[in-house]
């Protein structure tokens, strides 16, 4: 049976990490996979996570099963982080999932059961895993205009014009904040306009929140999401603790549904649990146990918030330093847009060939679509990276 299989196509992000590891050059910089690094180039275990681990290790008495929905206290914590203070909390349900990609798949499977004809609209460009996951769930995918390669900002006019064609059988997938790959976020007025379109045309918004706290702050990063959740009848949300809790390998995320009534979302949750049972049965516990431990303790929560805001500040500083380097030492304002982008990523506007040149000639690993991970820079690399960007551009 295996001889019928075609040669696999490698994941454009995960395969880069392997290539980087195998690159023997001394001068190399990993700006590929979306992982936060400190100035020493490390991805440390966050302080609050270290303390929570001590608590969990000393208090957890069993490794017996938790349940299909994972840890319900964790699920409530995720609902609070996303939707606190909105009326949507009266008609919401959540399940813990293996990372946000697991949540994307569970919600994709749910859509396929609840509304088999669904078309999911994703931004052009979008996170590389959005299309594969939605298609693997059997859904159709369409793109909407999002990014202007000229201004390197969101082209809201084109985006809204495309989305005005979406109707009741459609789901519109948005990035809650820190758009992946571009770093260009929609502003609050665009959130308002999309909400109005959803109300008028009847499509369902689906918001992927993978970087809460990395953009403008924990609350500000979900301002648009909260506005929308108050006003639309139904909504799907995925969230991840990979970045803001640094729990990448622990695969900690949640799938959230907002519905017309508590009864509707209870049914949706029931269906999600059946789907989870048929896929992985239940999510791994450790990451969720840590997050729950932090968010149910005021002291640990404030340590976590402090560190998260230090990480956010570091990203801003790196953006600024890179732009200053390009402006002051290379006399160009061509890359000033980098400073206006949010979160970990920026699209440089380079072609696949230029990205290959960066990798092959300079050992600088960005994604083929032109994305670089700002959080992968260390201060000492900035002159080298700026120089290579200029030589390749
Ligand atoms: C990324 O976009 O680099 C991360 O979200 C990692 C992933 O899962 O692809």
GROMACS .gro file of N, CA and C in nm, residues 145-226:
model
  246
  145UNK      N    1  -0.842   3.914   0.014
  145UNK     CA    2  -0.730   4.007   0.011
  145UNK      C    3  -0.700   4.052   0.152
  146UNK      N    4  -0.574   4.067   0.184
  146UNK     CA    5  -0.542   4.111   0.320
  146UNK      C    6  -0.427   4.212   0.320
  147UNK      N    7  -0.316   4.173   0.261
  147UNK     CA    8  -0.191   4.248   0.277
  147UNK      C    9  -0.156   4.319   0.148
  148UNK      N   10  -0.119   4.445   0.160
  148UNK     CA   11  -0.072   4.516   0.042
  148UNK      C   12   0.080   4.504   0.034
  149UNK      N   13   0.132   4.442  -0.071
  149UNK     CA   14   0.278   4.430  -0.083
  149UNK      C   15   0.345   4.566  -0.101
  150UNK      N   16   0.265   4.665  -0.140
  150UNK     CA   17   0.324   4.799  -0.161
  150UNK      C   18   0.339   4.872  -0.028
  151UNK      N   19   0.229   4.883   0.049
  151UNK     CA   20   0.237   4.958   0.175
  151UNK      C   21   0.288   4.871   0.289
  152UNK      N   22   0.285   4.739   0.272
  152UNK     CA   23   0.320   4.642   0.378
  152UNK      C   24   0.222   4.654   0.496
  153UNK      N   25   0.103   4.704   0.468
  153UNK     CA   26  -0.002   4.714   0.570
  153UNK      C   27  -0.125   4.640   0.518
  154UNK      N   28  -0.227   4.629   0.605
  154UNK     CA   29  -0.352   4.564   0.564
  154UNK      C   30  -0.421   4.653   0.460
  155UNK      N   31  -0.469   4.588   0.354
  155UNK     CA   32  -0.550   4.661   0.256
  155UNK      C   33  -0.696   4.640   0.296
  156UNK      N   34  -0.743   4.725   0.388
  156UNK     CA   35  -0.876   4.703   0.448
  156UNK      C   36  -0.987   4.715   0.344
  157UNK      N   37  -0.968   4.803   0.249
  157UNK     CA   38  -1.074   4.822   0.148
  157UNK      C   39  -1.096   4.694   0.068
  158UNK      N   40  -0.985   4.637   0.018
  158UNK     CA   41  -0.997   4.513  -0.061
  158UNK      C   42  -1.048   4.397   0.026
  159UNK      N   43  -1.000   4.394   0.151
  159UNK     CA   44  -1.043   4.287   0.240
  159UNK      C   45  -1.194   4.292   0.261
  160UNK      N   46  -1.246   4.412   0.290
  160UNK     CA   47  -1.389   4.425   0.318
  160UNK      C   48  -1.471   4.400   0.192
  161UNK      N   49  -1.416   4.438   0.079
  161UNK     CA   50  -1.490   4.414  -0.045
  161UNK      C   51  -1.502   4.262  -0.069
  162UNK      N   52  -1.393   4.188  -0.046
  162UNK     CA   53  -1.401   4.041  -0.060
  162UNK      C   54  -1.497   3.981   0.042
  163UNK      N   55  -1.487   4.028   0.165
  163UNK     CA   56  -1.570   3.967   0.270
  163UNK      C   57  -1.718   4.002   0.253
  164UNK      N   58  -1.747   4.107   0.177
  164UNK     CA   59  -1.888   4.140   0.156
  164UNK      C   60  -1.956   4.033   0.071
  165UNK      N   61  -1.874   3.946   0.008
  165UNK     CA   62  -1.932   3.837  -0.071
  165UNK      C   63  -1.959   3.711   0.013
  166UNK      N   64  -1.911   3.709   0.137
  166UNK     CA   65  -1.930   3.590   0.221
  166UNK      C   66  -2.072   3.587   0.276
  167UNK      N   67  -2.132   3.467   0.276
  167UNK     CA   68  -2.271   3.454   0.319
  167UNK      C   69  -2.290   3.349   0.428
  168UNK      N   70  -2.415   3.307   0.450
  168UNK     CA   71  -2.447   3.218   0.564
  168UNK      C   72  -2.373   3.085   0.567
  169UNK      N   73  -2.328   3.035   0.451
  169UNK     CA   74  -2.255   2.908   0.453
  169UNK      C   75  -2.106   2.927   0.471
  170UNK      N   76  -2.067   3.051   0.497
  170UNK     CA   77  -1.924   3.082   0.502
  170UNK      C   78  -1.876   3.112   0.644
  171UNK      N   79  -1.748   3.080   0.662
  171UNK     CA   80  -1.681   3.110   0.789
  171UNK      C   81  -1.561   3.195   0.754
  172UNK      N   82  -1.542   3.305   0.825
  172UNK     CA   83  -1.430   3.394   0.794
  172UNK      C   84  -1.326   3.384   0.906
  173UNK      N   85  -1.210   3.332   0.869
  173UNK     CA   86  -1.102   3.310   0.966
  173UNK      C   87  -1.015   3.435   0.976
  174UNK      N   88  -1.010   3.490   1.097
  174UNK     CA   89  -0.932   3.613   1.124
  174UNK      C   90  -0.823   3.581   1.225
  175UNK      N   91  -0.719   3.662   1.226
  175UNK     CA   92  -0.614   3.647   1.328
  175UNK      C   93  -0.646   3.747   1.438
  176UNK      N   94  -0.659   3.699   1.562
  176UNK     CA   95  -0.698   3.788   1.671
  176UNK      C   96  -0.602   3.905   1.687
  177UNK      N   97  -0.472   3.878   1.674
  177UNK     CA   98  -0.371   3.983   1.684
  177UNK      C   99  -0.242   3.925   1.625
  178UNK      N  100  -0.143   4.011   1.600
  178UNK     CA  101  -0.010   3.966   1.557
  178UNK      C  102  -0.019   3.871   1.438
  179UNK      N  103  -0.075   3.921   1.329
  179UNK     CA  104  -0.102   3.839   1.211
  179UNK      C  105   0.022   3.759   1.167
  180UNK      N  106  -0.002   3.632   1.143
  180UNK     CA  107   0.102   3.541   1.098
  180UNK      C  108   0.076   3.506   0.951
  181UNK      N  109   0.158   3.541   0.856
  181UNK     CA  110   0.298   3.580   0.868
  181UNK      C  111   0.328   3.731   0.864
  182UNK      N  112   0.232   3.818   0.833
  182UNK     CA  113   0.272   3.954   0.793
  182UNK      C  114   0.310   4.047   0.907
  183UNK      N  115   0.252   4.026   1.026
  183UNK     CA  116   0.273   4.121   1.136
  183UNK      C  117   0.182   4.242   1.124
  184UNK      N  118   0.104   4.250   1.015
  184UNK     CA  119   0.015   4.366   0.994
  184UNK      C  120  -0.125   4.330   1.045
  185UNK      N  121  -0.172   4.402   1.144
  185UNK     CA  122  -0.302   4.372   1.205
  185UNK      C  123  -0.412   4.463   1.153
  186UNK      N  124  -0.534   4.410   1.155
  186UNK     CA  125  -0.648   4.498   1.123
  186UNK      C  126  -0.671   4.591   1.241
  187UNK      N  127  -0.716   4.712   1.215
  187UNK     CA  128  -0.740   4.805   1.325
  187UNK      C  129  -0.884   4.789   1.377
  188UNK      N  130  -0.913   4.863   1.483
  188UNK     CA  131  -1.043   4.843   1.549
  188UNK      C  132  -1.159   4.873   1.454
  189UNK      N  133  -1.140   4.973   1.367
  189UNK     CA  134  -1.252   5.006   1.277
  189UNK      C  135  -1.278   4.891   1.179
  190UNK      N  136  -1.173   4.817   1.143
  190UNK     CA  137  -1.194   4.700   1.056
  190UNK      C  138  -1.267   4.589   1.132
  191UNK      N  139  -1.235   4.574   1.261
  191UNK     CA  140  -1.310   4.475   1.342
  191UNK      C  141  -1.459   4.513   1.343
  192UNK      N  142  -1.484   4.643   1.358
  192UNK     CA  143  -1.624   4.688   1.360
  192UNK      C  144  -1.692   4.661   1.226
  193UNK      N  145  -1.617   4.689   1.117
  193UNK     CA  146  -1.676   4.671   0.984
  193UNK      C  147  -1.703   4.523   0.955
  194UNK      N  148  -1.611   4.435   0.997
  194UNK     CA  149  -1.632   4.291   0.972
  194UNK      C  150  -1.749   4.240   1.056
  195UNK      N  151  -1.760   4.293   1.178
  195UNK     CA  152  -1.872   4.254   1.264
  195UNK      C  153  -2.005   4.291   1.197
  196UNK      N  154  -2.009   4.411   1.143
  196UNK     CA  155  -2.131   4.457   1.075
  196UNK      C  156  -2.165   4.368   0.956
  197UNK      N  157  -2.059   4.332   0.880
  197UNK     CA  158  -2.080   4.244   0.764
  197UNK      C  159  -2.132   4.107   0.808
  198UNK      N  160  -2.074   4.055   0.917
  198UNK     CA  161  -2.117   3.923   0.967
  198UNK      C  162  -2.265   3.929   1.006
  199UNK      N  163  -2.305   4.040   1.072
  199UNK     CA  164  -2.445   4.054   1.113
  199UNK      C  165  -2.537   4.064   0.991
  200UNK      N  166  -2.492   4.139   0.892
  200UNK     CA  167  -2.575   4.164   0.774
  200UNK      C  168  -2.581   4.041   0.681
  201UNK      N  169  -2.465   3.979   0.656
  201UNK     CA  170  -2.460   3.871   0.556
  201UNK      C  171  -2.474   3.732   0.615
  202UNK      N  172  -2.457   3.721   0.746
  202UNK     CA  173  -2.480   3.593   0.812
  202UNK      C  174  -2.363   3.497   0.813
  203UNK      N  175  -2.241   3.543   0.780
  203UNK     CA  176  -2.128   3.450   0.793
  203UNK      C  177  -2.083   3.441   0.939
  204UNK      N  178  -2.008   3.335   0.968
  204UNK     CA  179  -1.961   3.313   1.105
  204UNK      C  180  -1.814   3.350   1.118
  205UNK      N  181  -1.779   3.440   1.207
  205UNK     CA  182  -1.636   3.470   1.229
  205UNK      C  183  -1.568   3.359   1.308
  206UNK      N  184  -1.443   3.337   1.274
  206UNK     CA  185  -1.360   3.235   1.339
  206UNK      C  186  -1.228   3.307   1.370
  207UNK      N  187  -1.195   3.322   1.496
  207UNK     CA  188  -1.077   3.402   1.530
  207UNK      C  189  -0.969   3.313   1.592
  208UNK      N  190  -0.852   3.316   1.531
  208UNK     CA  191  -0.739   3.237   1.580
  208UNK      C  192  -0.650   3.331   1.663
  209UNK      N  193  -0.639   3.300   1.793
  209UNK     CA  194  -0.563   3.388   1.884
  209UNK      C  195  -0.440   3.311   1.933
  210UNK      N  196  -0.328   3.327   1.862
  210UNK     CA  197  -0.210   3.248   1.898
  210UNK      C  198  -0.104   3.330   1.971
  211UNK      N  199  -0.124   3.463   1.977
  211UNK     CA  200  -0.016   3.549   2.029
  211UNK      C  201  -0.068   3.653   2.127
  212UNK      N  202  -0.170   3.620   2.204
  212UNK     CA  203  -0.228   3.720   2.295
  212UNK      C  204  -0.121   3.769   2.393
  213UNK      N  205  -0.100   3.899   2.397
  213UNK     CA  206   0.001   3.956   2.487
  213UNK      C  207   0.129   3.996   2.414
  214UNK      N  208   0.147   3.950   2.292
  214UNK     CA  209   0.269   3.982   2.218
  214UNK      C  210   0.256   4.109   2.135
  215UNK      N  211   0.134   4.156   2.115
  215UNK     CA  212   0.113   4.274   2.031
  215UNK      C  213   0.114   4.401   2.115
  216UNK      N  214  -0.006   4.443   2.158
  216UNK     CA  215  -0.018   4.566   2.237
  216UNK      C  216  -0.043   4.538   2.385
  217UNK      N  217  -0.059   4.413   2.422
  217UNK     CA  218  -0.087   4.378   2.562
  217UNK      C  219  -0.202   4.280   2.568
  218UNK      N  220  -0.214   4.212   2.683
  218UNK     CA  221  -0.312   4.104   2.698
  218UNK      C  222  -0.455   4.148   2.667
  219UNK      N  223  -0.494   4.264   2.721
  219UNK     CA  224  -0.631   4.312   2.702
  219UNK      C  225  -0.650   4.372   2.563
  220UNK      N  226  -0.553   4.457   2.525
  220UNK     CA  227  -0.564   4.529   2.396
  220UNK      C  228  -0.568   4.430   2.279
  221UNK      N  229  -0.495   4.319   2.292
  221UNK     CA  230  -0.487   4.224   2.180
  221UNK      C  231  -0.618   4.152   2.152
  222UNK      N  232  -0.711   4.157   2.246
  222UNK     CA  233  -0.841   4.091   2.221
  222UNK      C  234  -0.956   4.191   2.217
  223UNK      N  235  -0.922   4.318   2.204
  223UNK     CA  236  -1.026   4.421   2.199
  223UNK      C  237  -1.121   4.399   2.080
  224UNK      N  238  -1.065   4.371   1.965
  224UNK     CA  239  -1.146   4.348   1.844
  224UNK      C  240  -1.231   4.222   1.860
  225UNK      N  241  -1.167   4.117   1.908
  225UNK     CA  242  -1.238   3.990   1.931
  225UNK      C  243  -1.356   4.010   2.025
  226UNK      N  244  -1.333   4.084   2.134
  226UNK     CA  245  -1.440   4.104   2.234
  226UNK      C  246  -1.555   4.185   2.176
   0.00000   0.00000   0.00000
